[in-house]
Coordinates of C-alpha atoms (C1' of nucleotides) in Angstrom, one line a residue:
Chain A
X1285 CA 127.2 241.8 80.6
X1286 CA 126.8 244.6 83.2
X1287 CA 126.7 246.7 80.4
X1288 CA 123.6 245.6 78.9
X1289 CA 121.8 245.0 82.1
X1290 CA 122.7 248.8 82.3
X1291 CA 121.0 249.7 78.6
X1292 CA 118.2 247.4 79.0
X1293 CA 117.1 249.2 82.1
X1294 CA 118.0 252.4 80.4
X1295 CA 116.1 251.7 77.8
X1296 CA 112.5 250.3 79.6
X1297 CA 112.4 253.3 81.6
X1298 CA 112.3 255.7 79.0
X1299 CA 109.8 253.5 77.2
X1300 CA 107.5 253.2 80.2
X1301 CA 107.5 256.9 79.9
X1302 CA 107.9 257.7 76.4
X1303 CA 106.2 255.2 74.1
X1304 CA 102.9 256.1 72.5
X1305 CA 99.5 254.5 73.0
X1306 CA 98.4 252.1 70.7
X1307 CA 95.5 249.6 70.6
X1308 CA 96.9 246.8 70.0
X1309 CA 99.5 247.1 73.2
X1310 CA 96.3 247.8 75.5
X1311 CA 95.4 244.4 74.8
X1312 CA 98.1 242.3 73.4
X1313 CA 96.3 239.3 71.9
X1314 CA 98.2 237.0 70.0
X1315 CA 95.2 237.8 67.4
X1316 CA 95.3 241.1 67.8
X1317 CA 99.2 241.9 68.1
X1318 CA 98.8 239.2 64.9
X1319 CA 97.0 241.5 62.8
X1320 CA 98.6 244.5 64.0
X1321 CA 102.2 243.3 62.6
X1322 CA 100.8 242.6 59.3
X1323 CA 99.1 245.8 59.0
X1324 CA 102.4 247.2 60.1
X1325 CA 104.8 245.9 57.7
X1326 CA 105.9 249.1 55.8
X1327 CA 102.8 250.9 57.0
X1328 CA 103.3 253.8 59.6
X1329 CA 101.8 253.2 63.1
X1330 CA 99.6 256.1 62.7
X1331 CA 98.1 254.7 59.6
X1332 CA 97.3 251.7 60.8
X1333 CA 95.4 252.6 64.0
X1334 CA 92.2 253.3 62.1
X1335 CA 92.5 250.2 60.0
X1336 CA 93.4 248.0 63.0
X1337 CA 90.1 249.2 64.9
X1338 CA 87.8 248.9 61.8
X1339 CA 89.6 245.5 60.9
X1340 CA 89.0 244.2 64.6
X1341 CA 85.4 245.2 64.7
X1342 CA 84.7 243.6 61.5
X1343 CA 87.1 240.1 62.4
X1344 CA 86.8 240.4 66.3
X1345 CA 87.9 236.8 65.8
X1346 CA 90.4 234.3 63.9
X1347 CA 87.3 232.4 63.2
X1348 CA 85.3 235.2 62.0
X1349 CA 88.5 235.9 59.6
X1350 CA 88.4 232.3 58.4
X1351 CA 84.7 232.7 58.1
X1352 CA 84.8 235.7 55.9
X1353 CA 85.4 235.7 51.8
X1354 CA 88.5 237.0 50.8
X1355 CA 86.8 240.1 49.1
X1356 CA 85.3 241.1 52.2
X1357 CA 88.9 241.0 54.0
X1358 CA 90.2 242.7 51.4
X1359 CA 87.3 245.8 51.4
X1360 CA 88.3 245.6 55.1
X1361 CA 92.2 246.2 53.7
X1362 CA 90.8 248.9 51.0
X1363 CA 94.0 251.7 50.7
X1364 CA 96.4 250.3 52.8
X1365 CA 98.3 248.8 50.1
X1366 CA 100.3 245.5 49.7
X1367 CA 96.8 243.7 49.3
X1368 CA 99.2 240.1 49.3
X1369 CA 98.9 240.9 53.2
X1370 CA 95.3 240.5 53.5
X1371 CA 95.1 237.5 51.3
X1372 CA 98.1 235.8 53.6
X1373 CA 96.3 237.1 56.7
X1374 CA 92.9 235.4 55.3
X1375 CA 95.1 232.2 54.5
X1376 CA 96.7 232.1 57.6
X1377 CA 93.4 232.4 59.6
X1378 CA 92.0 229.6 57.6
X1379 CA 95.5 227.4 58.5
X1380 CA 95.3 228.3 62.0
X1381 CA 91.7 226.8 62.2
X1382 CA 92.4 223.4 60.2
X1383 CA 95.9 223.2 62.0
X1384 CA 95.6 224.5 65.4
X1385 CA 92.2 224.3 66.2
X1386 CA 91.5 227.7 66.0
X1387 CA 94.3 228.8 68.5
X1388 CA 96.6 231.3 67.7
X1389 CA 100.0 228.8 67.9
X1390 CA 102.8 229.5 70.6
X1391 CA 105.4 227.8 68.8
X1392 CA 107.7 230.2 67.0
X1393 CA 108.4 227.6 64.2
X1394 CA 104.3 227.5 64.0
X1395 CA 104.1 231.0 63.6
X1396 CA 107.3 231.6 61.1
X1397 CA 104.9 228.9 59.2
X1398 CA 102.1 230.7 58.8
X1399 CA 101.9 232.6 55.1
X1400 CA 102.8 236.2 55.2
X1401 CA 104.8 235.7 58.6
X1402 CA 108.8 236.5 58.0
X1403 CA 111.4 236.0 60.7
X1404 CA 110.8 240.0 62.0
X1405 CA 106.8 239.4 62.3
X1406 CA 107.3 235.6 63.8
X1407 CA 109.7 237.4 66.7
X1408 CA 107.5 240.4 67.1
X1409 CA 104.5 238.2 68.0
X1410 CA 106.6 235.4 69.9
X1411 CA 107.9 238.3 72.0
X1412 CA 105.2 241.1 72.7
X1413 CA 102.3 237.9 72.5
X1414 CA 103.7 235.2 74.4
X1415 CA 106.8 236.7 76.1
X1416 CA 109.4 234.0 73.9
X1417 CA 113.1 235.7 74.1
X1418 CA 113.2 236.4 69.9
X1419 CA 114.9 239.2 68.4
X1420 CA 113.2 241.2 65.9
X1421 CA 115.0 243.4 63.0
X1422 CA 113.2 245.7 61.1
X1423 CA 113.7 249.4 59.9
X1424 CA 113.9 251.5 63.1
X1425 CA 115.9 248.6 64.5
X1426 CA 118.3 248.4 61.6
X1427 CA 119.4 252.2 61.7
X1428 CA 119.2 252.0 65.6
X1429 CA 121.7 249.2 66.0
X1430 CA 123.9 250.4 63.2
X1431 CA 124.6 253.3 64.8
X1432 CA 124.5 251.9 68.5
X1433 CA 127.7 249.5 66.8
X1434 CA 129.1 252.1 64.4
X1435 CA 128.6 249.7 61.7
X1436 CA 129.6 251.1 58.3
X1437 CA 129.1 247.8 55.8
X1438 CA 126.2 248.2 54.1
X1439 CA 123.0 246.8 55.7
X1440 CA 121.4 244.9 53.0
X1441 CA 124.2 242.7 52.6
X1442 CA 123.7 239.0 54.4
X1443 CA 127.0 239.6 56.3
X1444 CA 125.8 242.4 57.9
X1445 CA 122.3 241.4 58.4
X1446 CA 123.8 238.5 60.5
X1447 CA 125.5 240.9 62.3
X1448 CA 122.4 242.8 63.1
X1449 CA 120.0 239.9 64.0
X1450 CA 123.2 238.5 66.4
X1451 CA 123.0 241.7 68.2
X1452 CA 119.3 241.7 68.5
X1453 CA 119.1 238.8 70.2
X1454 CA 121.8 239.4 72.6
X1455 CA 119.7 242.0 73.5
X1456 CA 116.6 239.7 74.5
X1457 CA 118.6 236.6 75.8
X1458 CA 117.5 236.0 79.3
X1459 CA 115.1 239.0 79.5
X1460 CA 112.2 238.8 81.6
X1461 CA 110.3 241.5 79.2
X1462 CA 111.7 240.7 75.5
X1463 CA 108.1 242.1 74.1
X1464 CA 108.9 245.3 75.5
X1465 CA 112.9 245.5 75.2
X1466 CA 111.9 245.2 71.2
X1467 CA 109.0 247.4 71.4
X1468 CA 111.3 250.0 72.9
X1469 CA 113.6 249.2 70.6
X1470 CA 111.0 250.5 68.1
X1471 CA 110.0 253.2 69.6
X1472 CA 113.3 254.8 70.6
X1473 CA 113.9 254.0 66.7
X1474 CA 111.0 256.2 65.6
X1475 CA 110.8 258.7 68.1
X1476 CA 114.7 259.3 69.1
X1477 CA 117.2 257.5 66.6
X1478 CA 115.4 259.0 63.4
X1479 CA 116.6 259.0 60.0
X1480 CA 117.3 262.5 59.7
X1481 CA 118.5 264.7 62.7
X1482 CA 118.9 262.2 65.3
X1483 CA 117.9 263.4 69.1
X1484 CA 120.9 261.9 70.4
X1485 CA 120.7 264.4 73.3
X1486 CA 117.4 262.9 74.4
X1487 CA 118.8 259.4 73.7
X1488 CA 118.7 257.1 77.1
X1489 CA 121.1 254.6 75.9
X1490 CA 123.9 257.4 74.4
X1491 CA 126.5 256.1 76.0
X1492 CA 126.2 253.0 74.8
X1493 CA 126.2 254.7 71.2
X1494 CA 129.3 253.7 69.4
X1495 CA 128.5 256.1 66.5
X1496 CA 127.8 258.8 68.8
X1497 CA 131.3 258.3 70.7
X1498 CA 133.3 257.4 68.0
X1499 CA 131.9 258.5 64.7
X1500 CA 128.5 260.0 63.4
X1501 CA 125.3 258.6 64.0
X1502 CA 123.3 260.8 60.9
X1503 CA 125.7 259.0 58.6
X1504 CA 124.5 255.6 59.5
X1505 CA 122.9 253.3 58.3
X1506 CA 125.1 252.9 54.9
X1507 CA 122.0 251.6 52.5
X1508 CA 123.2 252.2 48.8
X1509 CA 119.9 252.7 47.2
X1510 CA 118.7 254.3 44.1
X1511 CA 114.8 254.5 43.6
X1512 CA 113.9 256.1 40.3
X1513 CA 110.8 257.0 38.9
X1514 CA 109.3 256.6 36.0
X1515 CA 106.3 258.8 35.1
X1516 CA 103.0 257.4 33.3
X1517 CA 100.0 258.7 32.3
X1518 CA 97.1 256.6 32.6
X1519 CA 93.3 257.4 31.6
X1520 CA 90.2 255.9 33.8
X1521 CA 86.6 255.9 32.7
X1522 CA 83.4 255.8 35.1
X1523 CA 81.3 254.1 32.9
X1524 CA 77.1 254.5 34.2
X1525 CA 74.0 252.8 32.8
X1526 CA 70.9 252.0 34.1
X1527 CA 72.5 253.2 37.5
X1528 CA 75.2 250.9 37.5
X1529 CA 78.9 251.3 37.3
X1530 CA 81.0 248.7 35.4
X1531 CA 83.8 247.6 37.1
X1532 CA 86.6 244.9 36.2
X1533 CA 88.8 242.6 38.1
X1534 CA 92.9 243.4 38.4
X1535 CA 94.3 239.6 37.3
X1536 CA 97.4 238.3 39.1
X1537 CA 100.4 239.5 37.9
X1538 CA 98.8 243.5 37.2
X1539 CA 98.8 246.3 39.7
X1540 CA 96.1 245.6 42.2
X1541 CA 95.5 241.9 41.8
X1542 CA 91.9 240.9 43.5
X1543 CA 91.1 244.3 43.7
X1544 CA 88.2 245.7 41.2
X1545 CA 89.0 249.1 39.3
X1546 CA 87.6 250.8 36.7
X1547 CA 88.1 250.4 33.3
X1548 CA 91.8 251.8 32.7
X1549 CA 94.4 252.7 29.8
X1550 CA 97.7 253.7 29.6
X1551 CA 98.2 256.4 27.5
X1552 CA 101.2 258.3 26.3
X1553 CA 99.7 262.1 25.6
X1554 CA 96.6 263.2 27.4
X1555 CA 93.5 261.7 25.3
X1556 CA 91.0 263.1 23.4
X1557 CA 87.2 261.7 24.4
X1558 CA 87.3 260.3 20.3
X1559 CA 90.9 258.1 20.9
X1560 CA 89.6 257.4 24.2
X1561 CA 86.0 256.1 22.7
X1562 CA 87.8 254.0 20.6
X1563 CA 89.9 252.5 23.7
X1564 CA 86.7 251.5 25.0
X1565 CA 84.6 250.1 22.2
X1566 CA 87.7 247.6 21.4
X1567 CA 88.4 246.6 24.9
X1568 CA 85.0 246.7 26.6
X1569 CA 82.5 246.5 23.1
X1570 CA 81.1 250.1 24.4
X1571 CA 80.3 253.5 23.0
X1572 CA 80.0 256.5 25.0
X1573 CA 77.6 259.5 23.2
X1574 CA 80.1 261.9 25.6
X1575 CA 83.5 261.4 27.9
X1576 CA 83.7 263.9 29.8
X1577 CA 87.3 264.8 31.6
X1578 CA 86.4 265.4 35.0
X1579 CA 89.9 266.0 36.9
X1580 CA 93.1 264.5 37.3
X1581 CA 94.7 262.8 40.0
X1582 CA 98.3 262.5 40.5
X1583 CA 99.7 259.3 42.6
X1584 CA 102.5 257.1 43.6
X1585 CA 103.2 253.4 43.2
X1586 CA 106.0 251.6 43.9
X1587 CA 108.6 253.1 41.0
X1588 CA 106.3 255.0 39.2
X1589 CA 104.6 258.6 39.2
X1590 CA 100.7 258.9 38.0
X1591 CA 99.1 260.7 36.9
X1592 CA 95.3 259.7 36.0
X1593 CA 93.2 261.4 34.0
X1594 CA 89.6 260.6 34.7
X1595 CA 86.4 260.4 32.3
X1596 CA 82.8 260.5 33.3
X1597 CA 80.8 258.2 30.2
X1598 CA 77.6 259.7 29.3
X1599 CA 75.0 257.4 26.8
X1600 CA 76.8 254.4 26.7
X1601 CA 75.7 251.8 24.3
X1602 CA 77.0 248.2 23.2
X1603 CA 76.9 244.9 24.5
X1604 CA 79.5 244.9 27.1
X1605 CA 82.4 242.3 26.0
X1606 CA 85.9 241.8 27.6
X1607 CA 88.5 239.3 27.7
X1608 CA 89.4 240.1 31.8
X1609 CA 86.3 239.8 34.2
X1610 CA 83.8 242.8 34.6
X1611 CA 80.7 243.7 36.4
X1612 CA 78.1 246.4 36.3
X1613 CA 77.2 246.6 39.8
X1614 CA 75.0 249.1 41.7
X1615 CA 76.0 251.8 44.1
X1616 CA 75.4 249.3 47.1
X1617 CA 77.8 246.8 45.6
X1618 CA 80.1 249.5 44.5
X1619 CA 80.9 250.4 47.9
X1620 CA 81.1 246.9 49.1
X1621 CA 83.5 245.5 46.2
X1622 CA 87.0 246.4 47.2
X1623 CA 88.7 249.0 44.9
X1624 CA 92.1 250.5 44.5
X1625 CA 93.0 253.6 46.9
X1626 CA 92.7 256.1 43.3
X1627 CA 89.6 254.2 42.4
X1628 CA 87.7 254.9 45.5
X1629 CA 89.4 258.1 45.5
X1630 CA 87.8 258.8 41.8
X1631 CA 84.1 258.3 43.4
X1632 CA 84.9 260.5 46.3
X1633 CA 85.9 263.3 43.6
X1634 CA 82.8 263.2 41.6
X1635 CA 80.4 263.6 44.5
Chain B
dA1394 C1' 120.9 239.3 44.6
dA1395 C1' 117.6 241.6 42.7
dC1396 C1' 112.5 242.3 42.3
dT1397 C1' 107.9 243.1 43.3
dC1398 C1' 103.9 245.0 45.9
dG1399 C1' 100.6 250.7 47.8
dG1400 C1' 99.7 254.1 49.6
dG1401 C1' 101.0 258.1 52.7
dG1402 C1' 104.2 261.3 55.8
dC1403 C1' 107.8 264.2 55.7
dA1404 C1' 112.0 267.4 55.6
Chain C
dT203 C1' 111.0 265.1 44.9
dG204 C1' 113.3 261.5 47.4
dC205 C1' 113.6 258.6 51.3
dC206 C1' 111.2 256.2 54.4
dC207 C1' 108.0 253.3 57.1
dA208 C1' 107.1 247.9 63.1
dG209 C1' 108.6 243.4 55.3
dA210 C1' 107.7 239.0 52.6
dG211 C1' 107.3 236.4 48.8
dT212 C1' 108.9 235.4 44.3
dT213 C1' 112.3 235.1 40.6

DNA sequence: AACTCGGGGCA
DNA sequence: TGCCCAGAGTT
């Protein structure tokens, strides 16, 4: 117990001097903390900051978010990835207006019940915005705790997870500053207890670290994983006619569901314009006088590394027909539609 | 328990 | 090129 007190003290005094400034930290209202936590899921802080500021400007309150269209929310989210987060965020805002009179719920169980909020996020919001003594567990703290406790077991196993959650709970139990403790733990994991080459010499809780004293922190956590990438080739066409551009809606189940994209085809080898024109004809009922290969974009999504061959179509004729939803949009509409990140990048390349 | 969902940072 | 990032929801 005396040990715990020293741990917290060392942690918090380090945090006080070493934490990074973040917009949601300067004004941690429940709404702002909520938005930040959703954006931060599987996404680095530096990436989130700009999105957060823009999002707060577009949707300053829960009510304004609930009143927006899903398309506008997705447009604000464009480029962040994991677009289901934006849809759940939107749904949760509506739910808060309906069930909680537009006021973000204070009870942990009510927070946890909102779509897109799991145990981590509920704990983070609860502790940071409401000073409830709720634990958190995520990438940084899993690594930190595995080292502090010298846990050898696979951290993805439920048994190990229970152990880690219990430890997380013990760190905030009966604390006056659970939110700061949780944020300090993550900050420590990010800055000091890093994946590679942890900076143990600068660690404020080194004397509490079982792995440092009796093992090897750099060998933890044990997380047997096997990401195998598959290489794909795709062709995308920007089809213009009468100053309008053809876009299609990505359907539930395929990539970027709910976002808009340009006509896109899976190809097995670099494609000539004739083959591509045939695909364009078959799928959209259109033919192009010329299909010009403009550039190639390499990008990775989840398990796939994709080489995207981008084409521009000119002299387009035919009647638009498609089994999936398509629209011809002018440039202003194109700007306001949520596109995939690579879709948006294609437009910038052309410019 | 395994899969899916984006995109970018970093060694 | 592989691993990771303030995970959640579905199968």
